[in-house]
mmCIF file of C-alpha atoms in Angstrom:
data_model
loop_
_atom_site.group_PDB
_atom_site.id
_atom_site.type_symbol
_atom_site.label_atom_id
_atom_site.label_comp_id
_atom_site.label_asym_id
_atom_site.label_seq_id
_atom_site.Cartn_x
_atom_site.Cartn_y
_atom_site.Cartn_z
ATOM 1 C CA MET A 1 64.226 93.665 116.847
ATOM 2 C CA LYS A 2 65.491 95.585 113.821
ATOM 3 C CA LYS A 3 69.092 94.811 114.733
ATOM 4 C CA ARG A 4 68.324 91.088 115.004
ATOM 5 C CA LEU A 5 66.522 91.163 111.638
ATOM 6 C CA TYR A 6 69.462 92.976 110.038
ATOM 7 C CA GLN A 7 71.937 90.432 111.439
ATOM 8 C CA SER A 8 69.735 87.611 110.157
ATOM 9 C CA ASN A 9 69.639 89.190 106.677
ATOM 10 C CA VAL A 10 73.417 89.638 106.620
ATOM 11 C CA ALA A 11 73.958 86.015 107.701
ATOM 12 C CA ALA A 12 71.536 84.813 105.018
ATOM 13 C CA TYR A 13 73.350 86.928 102.405
ATOM 14 C CA PHE A 14 76.706 85.418 103.336
ATOM 15 C CA ARG A 15 75.249 81.908 103.225
ATOM 16 C CA GLU A 16 73.684 82.536 99.820
ATOM 17 C CA HIS A 17 76.972 83.737 98.344
ATOM 18 C CA SER A 18 79.316 81.585 100.427
ATOM 19 C CA SER A 19 80.865 80.003 97.321
ATOM 20 C CA ILE A 20 81.915 83.419 96.006
ATOM 21 C CA PHE A 21 83.397 84.479 99.352
ATOM 22 C CA LEU A 22 85.268 81.169 99.566
ATOM 23 C CA PHE A 23 86.585 81.567 96.016
ATOM 24 C CA ILE A 24 87.842 85.090 96.785
ATOM 25 C CA VAL A 25 89.603 83.912 99.968
ATOM 26 C CA VAL A 26 91.269 81.032 98.083
ATOM 27 C CA LEU A 27 92.307 83.395 95.266
ATOM 28 C CA PHE A 28 93.899 85.777 97.758
ATOM 29 C CA LEU A 29 95.742 82.921 99.492
ATOM 30 C CA MET A 30 96.985 81.717 96.097
ATOM 31 C CA GLY A 31 98.370 85.212 95.544
ATOM 32 C CA VAL A 32 100.149 85.078 98.905
ATOM 33 C CA ILE A 33 101.667 81.681 98.076
ATOM 34 C CA PHE A 34 102.698 82.823 94.599
ATOM 35 C CA GLY A 35 104.349 85.927 96.085
ATOM 36 C CA ALA A 36 106.352 83.750 98.472
ATOM 37 C CA ILE A 37 107.398 81.484 95.570
ATOM 38 C CA VAL A 38 108.573 84.498 93.538
ATOM 39 C CA VAL A 39 111.052 85.301 96.338
ATOM 40 C CA ASN A 40 112.727 81.910 95.858
ATOM 41 C CA SER A 41 112.987 82.477 92.100
ATOM 42 C CA MET A 42 114.996 85.699 92.546
ATOM 43 C CA SER A 43 118.702 85.639 91.869
ATOM 44 C CA PHE A 44 121.233 86.204 94.659
ATOM 45 C CA THR A 45 122.149 89.635 93.217
ATOM 46 C CA GLN A 46 118.519 90.750 93.087
ATOM 47 C CA LYS A 47 118.003 89.717 96.706
ATOM 48 C CA GLU A 48 121.181 91.497 97.793
ATOM 49 C CA ASP A 49 120.195 94.735 96.006
ATOM 50 C CA LEU A 50 116.708 94.705 97.486
ATOM 51 C CA PHE A 51 118.002 93.882 100.943
ATOM 52 C CA TYR A 52 120.460 96.794 100.734
ATOM 53 C CA TYR A 53 117.635 99.279 100.190
ATOM 54 C CA LEU A 54 115.635 97.555 102.921
ATOM 55 C CA SER A 55 118.563 97.928 105.344
ATOM 56 C CA GLN A 56 118.745 101.637 104.503
ATOM 57 C CA PHE A 57 115.048 101.907 105.379
ATOM 58 C CA PHE A 58 115.581 100.068 108.668
ATOM 59 C CA GLY A 59 118.259 102.610 109.572
ATOM 60 C CA GLN A 60 115.893 105.484 108.821
ATOM 61 C CA VAL A 61 113.140 103.914 110.951
ATOM 62 C CA SER A 62 115.551 103.339 113.825
ATOM 63 C CA ASP A 63 116.741 106.968 113.627
ATOM 64 C CA GLY A 64 113.170 108.265 113.420
ATOM 65 C CA LYS A 65 113.746 109.675 109.927
ATOM 66 C CA VAL A 66 110.573 108.267 108.350
ATOM 67 C CA ALA A 67 107.760 110.529 107.203
ATOM 68 C CA GLU A 68 105.574 112.333 109.714
ATOM 69 C CA LYS A 69 102.838 110.175 111.217
ATOM 70 C CA ASN A 70 100.084 112.351 109.745
ATOM 71 C CA ASP A 71 101.676 112.051 106.298
ATOM 72 C CA LEU A 72 101.947 108.275 106.696
ATOM 73 C CA PHE A 73 98.292 108.141 107.672
ATOM 74 C CA MET A 74 97.187 110.120 104.608
ATOM 75 C CA GLN A 75 99.395 108.079 102.265
ATOM 76 C CA SER A 76 98.065 104.797 103.624
ATOM 77 C CA PHE A 77 94.462 106.016 103.667
ATOM 78 C CA PHE A 78 94.475 107.308 100.089
ATOM 79 C CA HIS A 79 96.357 104.288 98.747
ATOM 80 C CA ASN A 80 93.974 101.741 100.254
ATOM 81 C CA SER A 81 90.878 103.869 99.637
ATOM 82 C CA LYS A 82 91.755 104.137 95.932
ATOM 83 C CA PHE A 83 92.063 100.343 95.838
ATOM 84 C CA ILE A 84 88.647 99.929 97.479
ATOM 85 C CA ALA A 85 87.060 102.572 95.224
ATOM 86 C CA LEU A 86 88.489 100.800 92.170
ATOM 87 C CA PHE A 87 86.929 97.515 93.338
ATOM 88 C CA TRP A 88 83.617 99.335 93.783
ATOM 89 C CA ILE A 89 83.673 100.965 90.339
ATOM 90 C CA LEU A 90 84.701 97.732 88.630
ATOM 91 C CA GLY A 91 81.798 95.987 90.375
ATOM 92 C CA ILE A 92 79.210 98.182 88.672
ATOM 93 C CA SER A 93 80.886 97.818 85.277
ATOM 94 C CA ILE A 94 80.069 94.603 83.454
ATOM 95 C CA ILE A 95 83.602 94.208 82.082
ATOM 96 C CA GLY A 96 85.281 94.783 85.468
ATOM 97 C CA LEU A 97 84.886 91.255 86.872
ATOM 98 C CA PRO A 98 88.238 89.774 85.723
ATOM 99 C CA VAL A 99 90.110 92.944 86.763
ATOM 100 C CA ILE A 100 88.745 92.618 90.342
ATOM 101 C CA LEU A 101 90.123 89.090 90.556
ATOM 102 C CA ILE A 102 93.503 90.120 89.126
ATOM 103 C CA LEU A 103 93.839 93.051 91.554
ATOM 104 C CA LEU A 104 93.018 90.859 94.560
ATOM 105 C CA PHE A 105 95.532 88.241 93.429
ATOM 106 C CA ILE A 106 98.193 90.967 93.081
ATOM 107 C CA LYS A 107 97.383 92.265 96.580
ATOM 108 C CA GLY A 108 97.900 88.769 97.986
ATOM 109 C CA MET A 109 101.102 88.394 95.972
ATOM 110 C CA VAL A 110 102.527 91.630 97.420
ATOM 111 C CA VAL A 111 101.809 90.469 100.978
ATOM 112 C CA GLY A 112 103.307 87.028 100.302
ATOM 113 C CA PHE A 113 106.386 88.476 98.622
ATOM 114 C CA THR A 114 107.041 90.970 101.434
ATOM 115 C CA VAL A 115 106.744 88.405 104.206
ATOM 116 C CA GLY A 116 108.608 85.749 102.204
ATOM 117 C CA PHE A 117 111.495 88.094 101.411
ATOM 118 C CA LEU A 118 111.931 89.257 105.007
ATOM 119 C CA VAL A 119 111.878 85.682 106.314
ATOM 120 C CA SER A 120 114.222 84.326 103.616
ATOM 121 C CA GLN A 121 116.793 87.078 104.202
ATOM 122 C CA MET A 122 116.574 87.491 107.962
ATOM 123 C CA GLY A 123 115.071 84.322 109.411
ATOM 124 C CA TRP A 124 113.162 84.743 112.671
ATOM 125 C CA LYS A 125 114.154 88.448 112.831
ATOM 126 C CA GLY A 126 112.497 88.931 109.468
ATOM 127 C CA PHE A 127 109.436 87.075 110.701
ATOM 128 C CA MET A 128 109.216 89.343 113.756
ATOM 129 C CA LEU A 129 109.652 92.423 111.582
ATOM 130 C CA ALA A 130 106.939 91.240 109.186
ATOM 131 C CA PHE A 131 104.727 90.452 112.180
ATOM 132 C CA VAL A 132 104.895 94.017 113.568
ATOM 133 C CA SER A 133 105.099 95.971 110.300
ATOM 134 C CA ILE A 134 102.617 94.105 108.097
ATOM 135 C CA LEU A 135 100.221 92.151 110.311
ATOM 136 C CA PRO A 136 98.619 94.878 112.512
ATOM 137 C CA GLN A 137 97.047 96.979 109.742
ATOM 138 C CA ASN A 138 96.446 93.992 107.470
ATOM 139 C CA LEU A 139 94.289 92.337 110.128
ATOM 140 C CA ILE A 140 91.823 95.064 109.103
ATOM 141 C CA ILE A 141 92.804 95.735 105.481
ATOM 142 C CA ILE A 142 92.779 92.141 104.188
ATOM 143 C CA PRO A 143 89.238 91.259 105.439
ATOM 144 C CA VAL A 144 87.981 94.590 104.041
ATOM 145 C CA PHE A 145 89.596 93.878 100.663
ATOM 146 C CA ILE A 146 88.222 90.322 100.585
ATOM 147 C CA ILE A 147 84.695 91.396 101.519
ATOM 148 C CA MET A 148 84.727 94.348 99.109
ATOM 149 C CA ALA A 149 86.089 92.206 96.275
ATOM 150 C CA SER A 150 83.423 89.575 96.981
ATOM 151 C CA LEU A 151 80.622 92.171 96.979
ATOM 152 C CA SER A 152 82.007 93.661 93.752
ATOM 153 C CA VAL A 153 82.001 90.226 92.108
ATOM 154 C CA ILE A 154 78.449 89.567 93.323
ATOM 155 C CA ILE A 155 77.084 92.899 92.063
ATOM 156 C CA SER A 156 78.938 92.461 88.772
ATOM 157 C CA LEU A 157 77.421 88.999 88.253
ATOM 158 C CA LYS A 158 73.952 90.373 89.079
ATOM 159 C CA MET A 159 74.369 93.129 86.493
ATOM 160 C CA ILE A 160 75.584 90.640 83.881
ATOM 161 C CA LYS A 161 72.496 88.484 84.537
ATOM 162 C CA LYS A 162 70.269 91.560 84.380
ATOM 163 C CA GLN A 163 71.810 92.544 81.061
ATOM 164 C CA PHE A 164 71.802 89.184 79.318
ATOM 165 C CA MET A 165 69.087 87.151 81.057
ATOM 166 C CA LYS A 166 65.618 88.554 80.461
ATOM 167 C CA LYS A 167 64.086 86.294 83.132
ATOM 168 C CA PHE A 168 66.319 87.721 85.865
ATOM 169 C CA ALA A 169 63.744 89.610 87.932
ATOM 170 C CA GLN A 170 65.713 90.602 91.053
ATOM 171 C CA PRO A 171 65.721 94.425 91.350
ATOM 172 C CA ILE A 172 69.180 95.987 91.237
ATOM 173 C CA MET A 173 68.433 99.189 93.189
ATOM 174 C CA PRO A 174 68.217 97.610 96.703
ATOM 175 C CA LEU A 175 71.507 95.794 96.005
ATOM 176 C CA PHE A 176 73.048 99.042 94.799
ATOM 177 C CA LYS A 177 72.022 100.876 97.990
ATOM 178 C CA GLY A 178 73.657 98.154 100.075
ATOM 179 C CA TYR A 179 76.704 98.366 97.823
ATOM 180 C CA ILE A 180 77.035 102.111 98.510
ATOM 181 C CA PHE A 181 76.731 101.463 102.260
ATOM 182 C CA ALA A 182 79.460 98.802 101.999
ATOM 183 C CA LEU A 183 81.779 101.336 100.351
ATOM 184 C CA PHE A 184 81.331 103.855 103.183
ATOM 185 C CA ALA A 185 81.804 101.121 105.802
ATOM 186 C CA ALA A 186 84.966 99.942 104.037
ATOM 187 C CA VAL A 187 86.402 103.474 104.025
ATOM 188 C CA ILE A 188 85.791 103.761 107.786
ATOM 189 C CA PHE A 189 87.651 100.489 108.420
ATOM 190 C CA ILE A 190 90.441 101.572 106.062
ATOM 191 C CA SER A 191 90.869 104.791 108.054
ATOM 192 C CA ALA A 192 91.252 102.683 111.213
ATOM 193 C CA ALA A 193 93.848 100.490 109.481
ATOM 194 C CA SER A 194 95.716 103.595 108.280
ATOM 195 C CA GLY A 195 95.787 104.856 111.867
ATOM 196 C CA VAL A 196 97.387 101.575 112.967
ATOM 197 C CA GLU A 197 99.895 101.716 110.094
ATOM 198 C CA ALA A 198 100.852 105.349 110.773
ATOM 199 C CA TYR A 199 100.882 105.497 114.574
ATOM 200 C CA LEU A 200 101.443 101.931 115.844
ATOM 201 C CA SER A 201 103.467 100.028 113.231
ATOM 202 C CA PRO A 202 106.445 102.466 113.066
ATOM 203 C CA TRP A 203 106.852 102.284 116.848
ATOM 204 C CA LEU A 204 106.672 98.477 116.779
ATOM 205 C CA MET A 205 109.163 98.377 113.898
ATOM 206 C CA LYS A 206 111.568 100.680 115.705
ATOM 207 C CA THR A 207 111.352 98.504 118.815
ATOM 208 C CA VAL A 208 112.061 95.276 116.871
ATOM 209 C CA ILE A 209 114.850 96.851 114.781
ATOM 210 C CA SER A 210 116.584 98.189 117.893
ATOM 211 C CA SER A 211 116.207 94.986 119.936
ATOM 212 C CA ALA A 212 117.265 92.734 117.042
ATOM 213 C CA GLY A 213 120.228 94.922 116.075
ATOM 214 C CA LEU A 214 119.052 95.412 112.496
ATOM 215 C CA LYS A 215 120.206 99.003 112.181
#
């Protein structure tokens, strides 16, 4: 009964703030598209230099000379956790709203640029490499980032209303408790994504690099 009530409350919450969630998704997708466009604006020399360093990395992956899996896990976990924590902190600061949107746009731009560069330089091989190196962990990371950014925007707007609109009577504390829970849940999902990035993605990359002759 409690589980059904909780699911109903979550569904109602998403419906109530559906416009914000939609806006965040569109903003992220705009970042992805912009990142892909940036690739096309690069000069031939810039692309060649970047691809040279990328080829060096492919060789290291193929030879098994990348960092230890445990080190990769910790690097990924701390990097993404810091991003999530920054979203969370900005959400409870009234002036953090525009920064949340900028950070999410940049995240989308990085993903779009990475995929766009690999595809533009290597065609279908680049697509396959992007598919195995970027997609697995980002199937978890991107939804977590979008949801956390959306919740941060929502809590930030509530606090702005509380500060400047005297008639705003909705208590902040219950929202804040849910916000803390969301942070812990996000960290758990990020740890799962880091596990995929550290233990699965390198093996998939090595397989694709070897089979496609990218070394």
